[in-house]
PDB file of C-alpha atoms in Angstrom:
ATOM      1  CA  MET A   1      -0.097   0.075   0.018  1.00 49.00           C
ATOM      2  CA  LEU A   2       1.355   3.343  -0.732  1.00 49.00           C
ATOM      3  CA  GLN A   3       2.104   6.193   1.879  1.00 54.00           C
ATOM      4  CA  PRO A   4      -0.316   9.140   1.430  1.00 51.00           C
ATOM      5  CA  ALA A   5       2.441  11.297   0.433  1.00 49.00           C
ATOM      6  CA  SER A   6       3.646   8.672  -1.932  1.00 48.00           C
ATOM      7  CA  ARG A   7       0.326   9.106  -4.018  1.00 53.00           C
ATOM      8  CA  PHE A   8       0.924  12.758  -4.551  1.00 47.00           C
ATOM      9  CA  VAL A   9       4.817  12.276  -5.700  1.00 45.00           C
ATOM     10  CA  ALA A  10       4.153  10.786  -8.869  1.00 45.00           C
ATOM     11  CA  PRO A  11       1.339  12.765 -10.506  1.00 45.00           C
ATOM     12  CA  ILE A  12       3.686  15.984  -9.378  1.00 45.00           C
ATOM     13  CA  LEU A  13       6.556  14.725 -11.111  1.00 41.00           C
ATOM     14  CA  PHE A  14       4.158  13.778 -14.199  1.00 45.00           C
ATOM     15  CA  LEU A  15       2.736  17.111 -14.810  1.00 44.00           C
ATOM     16  CA  SER A  16       6.230  18.839 -13.968  1.00 49.00           C
ATOM     17  CA  LEU A  17       7.826  16.816 -16.915  1.00 47.00           C
ATOM     18  CA  ALA A  18       4.916  17.835 -19.146  1.00 47.00           C
ATOM     19  CA  VAL A  19       5.310  21.169 -18.538  1.00 47.00           C
ATOM     20  CA  ALA A  20       9.621  21.178 -18.930  1.00 47.00           C
ATOM     21  CA  THR A  21       9.094  19.383 -22.160  1.00 45.00           C
ATOM     22  CA  PRO A  22       7.557  21.765 -24.158  1.00 47.00           C
ATOM     23  CA  ALA A  23       9.503  24.482 -22.968  1.00 46.00           C
ATOM     24  CA  ALA A  24      12.586  22.837 -24.007  1.00 45.00           C
ATOM     25  CA  ALA A  25      11.301  21.892 -27.092  1.00 46.00           C
ATOM     26  CA  ARG A  26      10.705  25.794 -27.582  1.00 46.00           C
ATOM     27  CA  ASP A  27      14.326  27.033 -26.871  1.00 48.00           C
ATOM     28  CA  LYS A  28      15.785  24.050 -29.209  1.00 48.00           C
ATOM     29  CA  ASP A  29      13.261  25.404 -32.146  1.00 51.00           C
ATOM     30  CA  LYS A  30      14.289  28.871 -31.581  1.00 55.00           C
ATOM     31  CA  ASP A  31      14.771  31.237 -34.991  1.00 57.00           C
ATOM     32  CA  PRO A  32      18.082  32.063 -35.673  1.00 57.00           C
ATOM     33  CA  PRO A  33      19.234  35.470 -35.138  1.00 60.00           C
ATOM     34  CA  ALA A  34      18.044  38.446 -36.804  1.00 69.00           C
ATOM     35  CA  ARG A  35      20.515  39.465 -39.505  1.00 75.00           C
ATOM     36  CA  PRO A  36      22.143  42.884 -39.030  1.00 79.00           C
ATOM     37  CA  ALA A  37      19.931  45.775 -41.436  1.00 81.00           C
ATOM     38  CA  GLN A  38      23.368  46.360 -43.501  1.00 83.00           C
ATOM     39  CA  ILE A  39      23.039  42.849 -44.451  1.00 83.00           C
ATOM     40  CA  GLN A  40      19.481  42.420 -44.831  1.00 85.00           C
ATOM     41  CA  GLU A  41      19.375  45.825 -47.300  1.00 87.00           C
ATOM     42  CA  LEU A  42      22.251  44.489 -49.291  1.00 87.00           C
ATOM     43  CA  TYR A  43      20.655  41.151 -49.894  1.00 89.00           C
ATOM     44  CA  ALA A  44      16.940  43.053 -50.979  1.00 90.00           C
ATOM     45  CA  CYS A  45      18.937  44.362 -53.769  1.00 90.00           C
ATOM     46  CA  ARG A  46      18.543  41.299 -55.539  1.00 91.00           C
ATOM     47  CA  ASP A  47      15.465  41.590 -55.708  1.00 92.00           C
ATOM     48  CA  ILE A  48      15.115  44.187 -58.002  1.00 92.00           C
ATOM     49  CA  ALA A  49      14.722  43.366 -61.631  1.00 93.00           C
ATOM     50  CA  ASP A  50      16.342  46.575 -63.675  1.00 93.00           C
ATOM     51  CA  PRO A  51      19.984  45.373 -64.006  1.00 91.00           C
ATOM     52  CA  SER A  52      21.030  49.415 -63.672  1.00 93.00           C
ATOM     53  CA  ALA A  53      18.436  49.914 -60.792  1.00 92.00           C
ATOM     54  CA  ARG A  54      20.040  46.845 -58.918  1.00 91.00           C
ATOM     55  CA  LEU A  55      23.874  47.565 -59.287  1.00 92.00           C
ATOM     56  CA  ALA A  56      23.084  51.245 -58.339  1.00 93.00           C
ATOM     57  CA  CYS A  57      21.469  49.543 -54.836  1.00 91.00           C
ATOM     58  CA  PHE A  58      24.297  47.354 -54.584  1.00 89.00           C
ATOM     59  CA  ASP A  59      26.752  49.826 -54.962  1.00 91.00           C
ATOM     60  CA  ARG A  60      25.254  52.041 -52.007  1.00 91.00           C
ATOM     61  CA  GLU A  61      24.329  49.508 -49.822  1.00 88.00           C
ATOM     62  CA  VAL A  62      28.137  47.969 -50.155  1.00 90.00           C
ATOM     63  CA  GLY A  63      29.179  51.605 -48.977  1.00 89.00           C
ATOM     64  CA  GLU A  64      27.200  51.614 -46.158  1.00 88.00           C
ATOM     65  CA  LEU A  65      28.507  48.033 -45.207  1.00 86.00           C
ATOM     66  CA  ALA A  66      31.768  49.541 -45.670  1.00 87.00           C
ATOM     67  CA  ASN A  67      31.270  52.466 -43.513  1.00 87.00           C
ATOM     68  CA  ALA A  68      29.589  50.162 -40.838  1.00 85.00           C
ATOM     69  CA  ASP A  69      32.768  48.087 -41.000  1.00 83.00           C
ATOM     70  CA  GLN A  70      34.797  50.739 -40.250  1.00 87.00           C
ATOM     71  CA  ALA A  71      33.079  52.792 -37.672  1.00 87.00           C
ATOM     72  CA  ARG A  72      32.722  49.420 -35.863  1.00 83.00           C
ATOM     73  CA  GLU A  73      29.250  49.061 -35.782  1.00 81.00           C
ATOM     74  CA  ILE A  74      28.958  45.454 -37.290  1.00 80.00           C
ATOM     75  CA  VAL A  75      31.784  42.732 -37.198  1.00 78.00           C
ATOM     76  CA  PHE A  76      32.583  40.071 -39.661  1.00 75.00           C
ATOM     77  CA  THR A  77      33.765  36.752 -38.850  1.00 74.00           C
ATOM     78  CA  ASP A  78      34.451  33.244 -40.323  1.00 75.00           C
ATOM     79  CA  LYS A  79      33.609  30.054 -38.915  1.00 73.00           C
ATOM     80  CA  GLU A  80      36.764  29.200 -38.212  1.00 76.00           C
ATOM     81  CA  THR A  81      37.514  32.406 -36.049  1.00 75.00           C
ATOM     82  CA  ALA A  82      34.330  32.077 -34.073  1.00 71.00           C
ATOM     83  CA  LYS A  83      35.483  28.543 -33.199  1.00 69.00           C
ATOM     84  CA  LYS A  84      38.740  29.762 -31.812  1.00 72.00           C
ATOM     85  CA  THR A  85      36.815  32.252 -29.873  1.00 71.00           C
ATOM     86  CA  ARG A  86      34.655  29.829 -28.389  1.00 68.00           C
ATOM     87  CA  ARG A  87      37.898  27.292 -27.746  1.00 66.00           C
ATOM     88  CA  GLY A  88      39.334  30.634 -25.968  1.00 69.00           C
ATOM     89  CA  LEU A  89      36.366  31.424 -23.986  1.00 68.00           C
ATOM     90  CA  PHE A  90      35.619  27.265 -22.745  1.00 68.00           C
ATOM     91  CA  GLY A  91      35.563  27.638 -19.165  1.00 66.00           C
ATOM     92  CA  PHE A  92      33.518  31.018 -18.702  1.00 65.00           C
ATOM     93  CA  SER A  93      29.810  30.616 -17.911  1.00 60.00           C
ATOM     94  CA  PHE A  94      27.913  32.940 -20.296  1.00 54.00           C
ATOM     95  CA  PRO A  95      24.391  33.328 -21.314  1.00 53.00           C
ATOM     96  CA  LYS A  96      23.652  32.397 -24.326  1.00 54.00           C
ATOM     97  CA  LEU A  97      24.069  34.975 -27.088  1.00 52.00           C
ATOM     98  CA  GLY A  98      21.732  33.618 -29.855  1.00 54.00           C
ATOM     99  CA  GLY A  99      24.531  32.262 -31.756  1.00 55.00           C
ATOM    100  CA  ILE A 100      27.156  35.204 -31.884  1.00 53.00           C
ATOM    101  CA  PHE A 101      29.888  32.932 -32.430  1.00 51.00           C
ATOM    102  CA  GLY A 102      28.586  30.625 -35.129  1.00 52.00           C
ATOM    103  CA  GLY A 103      25.848  28.568 -32.939  1.00 54.00           C
ATOM    104  CA  ASP A 104      25.704  25.764 -30.772  1.00 51.00           C
ATOM    105  CA  GLU A 105      26.280  23.132 -33.240  1.00 51.00           C
ATOM    106  CA  ASP A 106      29.947  23.545 -32.294  1.00 57.00           C
ATOM    107  CA  GLU A 107      29.657  23.675 -29.047  1.00 68.00           C
ATOM    108  CA  ILE A 108      32.950  23.022 -27.445  1.00 74.00           C
ATOM    109  CA  ASN A 109      33.126  20.504 -24.171  1.00 81.00           C
ATOM    110  CA  GLU A 110      36.580  19.670 -23.851  1.00 84.00           C
ATOM    111  CA  ILE A 111      40.069  21.397 -24.601  1.00 85.00           C
ATOM    112  CA  ASP A 112      43.628  19.833 -25.251  1.00 89.00           C
ATOM    113  CA  THR A 113      46.165  22.521 -24.268  1.00 90.00           C
ATOM    114  CA  VAL A 114      49.897  22.216 -22.669  1.00 92.00           C
ATOM    115  CA  ILE A 115      50.558  23.913 -19.546  1.00 92.00           C
ATOM    116  CA  ARG A 116      52.723  27.008 -19.500  1.00 93.00           C
ATOM    117  CA  SER A 117      53.179  27.230 -15.618  1.00 92.00           C
ATOM    118  CA  VAL A 118      52.088  25.844 -12.658  1.00 91.00           C
ATOM    119  CA  SER A 119      51.878  27.267  -9.086  1.00 91.00           C
ATOM    120  CA  MET A 120      50.733  25.884  -5.800  1.00 89.00           C
ATOM    121  CA  ASP A 121      48.998  27.414  -2.718  1.00 89.00           C
ATOM    122  CA  ARG A 122      49.465  27.065   0.700  1.00 90.00           C
ATOM    123  CA  SER A 123      46.529  24.142   0.773  1.00 88.00           C
ATOM    124  CA  GLY A 124      48.436  22.336  -2.316  1.00 87.00           C
ATOM    125  CA  LYS A 125      46.077  23.316  -4.904  1.00 90.00           C
ATOM    126  CA  TYR A 126      47.444  23.989  -8.315  1.00 90.00           C
ATOM    127  CA  THR A 127      46.964  27.145 -10.355  1.00 92.00           C
ATOM    128  CA  LEU A 128      47.969  26.294 -13.685  1.00 92.00           C
ATOM    129  CA  VAL A 129      48.603  28.758 -16.719  1.00 93.00           C
ATOM    130  CA  MET A 130      48.259  27.200 -20.070  1.00 91.00           C
ATOM    131  CA  GLU A 131      50.032  28.242 -22.967  1.00 90.00           C
ATOM    132  CA  ASP A 132      47.069  30.464 -24.569  1.00 87.00           C
ATOM    133  CA  ASP A 133      47.062  32.754 -21.403  1.00 89.00           C
ATOM    134  CA  ALA A 134      44.401  30.678 -19.864  1.00 89.00           C
ATOM    135  CA  VAL A 135      44.379  30.252 -16.031  1.00 91.00           C
ATOM    136  CA  TRP A 136      42.778  27.209 -14.380  1.00 90.00           C
ATOM    137  CA  VAL A 137      42.890  26.982 -10.421  1.00 91.00           C
ATOM    138  CA  GLN A 138      42.090  23.470  -8.659  1.00 91.00           C
ATOM    139  CA  ILE A 139      38.837  23.600  -6.948  1.00 90.00           C
ATOM    140  CA  ASP A 140      38.999  19.784  -5.340  1.00 90.00           C
ATOM    141  CA  THR A 141      41.447  18.448  -2.859  1.00 88.00           C
ATOM    142  CA  THR A 142      42.894  15.311  -5.416  1.00 87.00           C
ATOM    143  CA  LYS A 143      46.504  15.262  -4.661  1.00 88.00           C
ATOM    144  CA  LEU A 144      48.331  14.237  -7.977  1.00 87.00           C
ATOM    145  CA  PRO A 145      50.980  11.461  -7.710  1.00 85.00           C
ATOM    146  CA  ARG A 146      53.667  13.746  -9.640  1.00 87.00           C
ATOM    147  CA  GLN A 147      53.031  17.684  -9.664  1.00 88.00           C
ATOM    148  CA  PRO A 148      52.186  19.269 -13.010  1.00 91.00           C
ATOM    149  CA  LYS A 149      55.193  20.388 -15.066  1.00 91.00           C
ATOM    150  CA  PRO A 150      55.436  22.897 -17.753  1.00 93.00           C
ATOM    151  CA  GLY A 151      55.546  21.630 -21.082  1.00 93.00           C
ATOM    152  CA  GLN A 152      52.705  18.661 -19.911  1.00 91.00           C
ATOM    153  CA  LYS A 153      49.823  17.916 -22.092  1.00 94.00           C
ATOM    154  CA  ILE A 154      46.724  18.177 -20.310  1.00 91.00           C
ATOM    155  CA  HIS A 155      43.101  17.433 -21.242  1.00 92.00           C
ATOM    156  CA  ILE A 156      40.089  19.680 -19.927  1.00 90.00           C
ATOM    157  CA  LYS A 157      36.543  18.292 -20.532  1.00 90.00           C
ATOM    158  CA  THR A 158      33.176  19.995 -18.883  1.00 85.00           C
ATOM    159  CA  ALA A 159      31.824  18.476 -15.520  1.00 84.00           C
ATOM    160  CA  THR A 160      28.693  19.535 -13.630  1.00 78.00           C
ATOM    161  CA  MET A 161      27.818  22.689 -11.718  1.00 77.00           C
ATOM    162  CA  GLY A 162      30.092  24.967 -13.868  1.00 76.00           C
ATOM    163  CA  SER A 163      33.232  23.202 -12.664  1.00 82.00           C
ATOM    164  CA  TYR A 164      35.766  21.060 -15.328  1.00 88.00           C
ATOM    165  CA  PHE A 165      37.837  17.920 -14.925  1.00 91.00           C
ATOM    166  CA  ALA A 166      41.373  17.938 -15.735  1.00 90.00           C
ATOM    167  CA  THR A 167      43.589  14.730 -16.797  1.00 90.00           C
ATOM    168  CA  ILE A 168      47.431  15.846 -17.016  1.00 90.00           C
ATOM    169  CA  GLU A 169      48.832  13.181 -19.533  1.00 88.00           C
ATOM    170  CA  GLY A 170      46.394  10.792 -19.247  1.00 80.00           C
ATOM    171  CA  GLY A 171      47.128  10.996 -14.867  1.00 85.00           C
ATOM    172  CA  ARG A 172      44.188  11.067 -12.436  1.00 88.00           C
ATOM    173  CA  ALA A 173      41.512  13.533 -12.915  1.00 90.00           C
ATOM    174  CA  ILE A 174      41.254  16.901 -10.495  1.00 90.00           C
ATOM    175  CA  ARG A 175      38.740  19.351 -10.710  1.00 91.00           C
ATOM    176  CA  LEU A 176      38.904  22.880 -11.695  1.00 90.00           C
ATOM    177  CA  LYS A 177      37.486  26.153 -12.642  1.00 88.00           C
ATOM    178  CA  ARG A 178      38.408  28.745 -15.142  1.00 86.00           C
ATOM    179  CA  ASP A 179      39.640  31.979 -13.371  1.00 82.00           C
ATOM    180  CA  ARG A 180      40.559  34.201 -16.065  1.00 82.00           C
TER     181      ARG A 180
END
């Protein structure tokens, strides 16, 4: 026989899952971010039937786009640059930026890099500076059998609650957080 409190848990759990599922689906199916006005106006030139008017439109809009670029009102990037930017920001928590760095399809969940310098605080926790100047700090109390050294390869992957697991040349995992 079920306890009185147990009879209410299952329906409440089912109801909460039913409410959460459509919300998760909506987030996944969001439209891509709107293009900047300068790009939309440039694309609109393609629809002009008269060749000389179309050319004049393209000339005008490309000029506007160049001015916006020089004034730093619009920024251009390619997929590879966006991927490098995401990699450089790995370990920091940011709100969803609507695909500003190329979308979530290439989300980075782990990186391989090389340690440039190592220091240890009074409690025996490591601070690791990587070759790309990223600084990672140990947040658990795991003791490593060998102290990390500059030049060693390190694999860092996403863990839970904003932390990351790191293994230095395949050794024991320690928990880190990105400091800067």
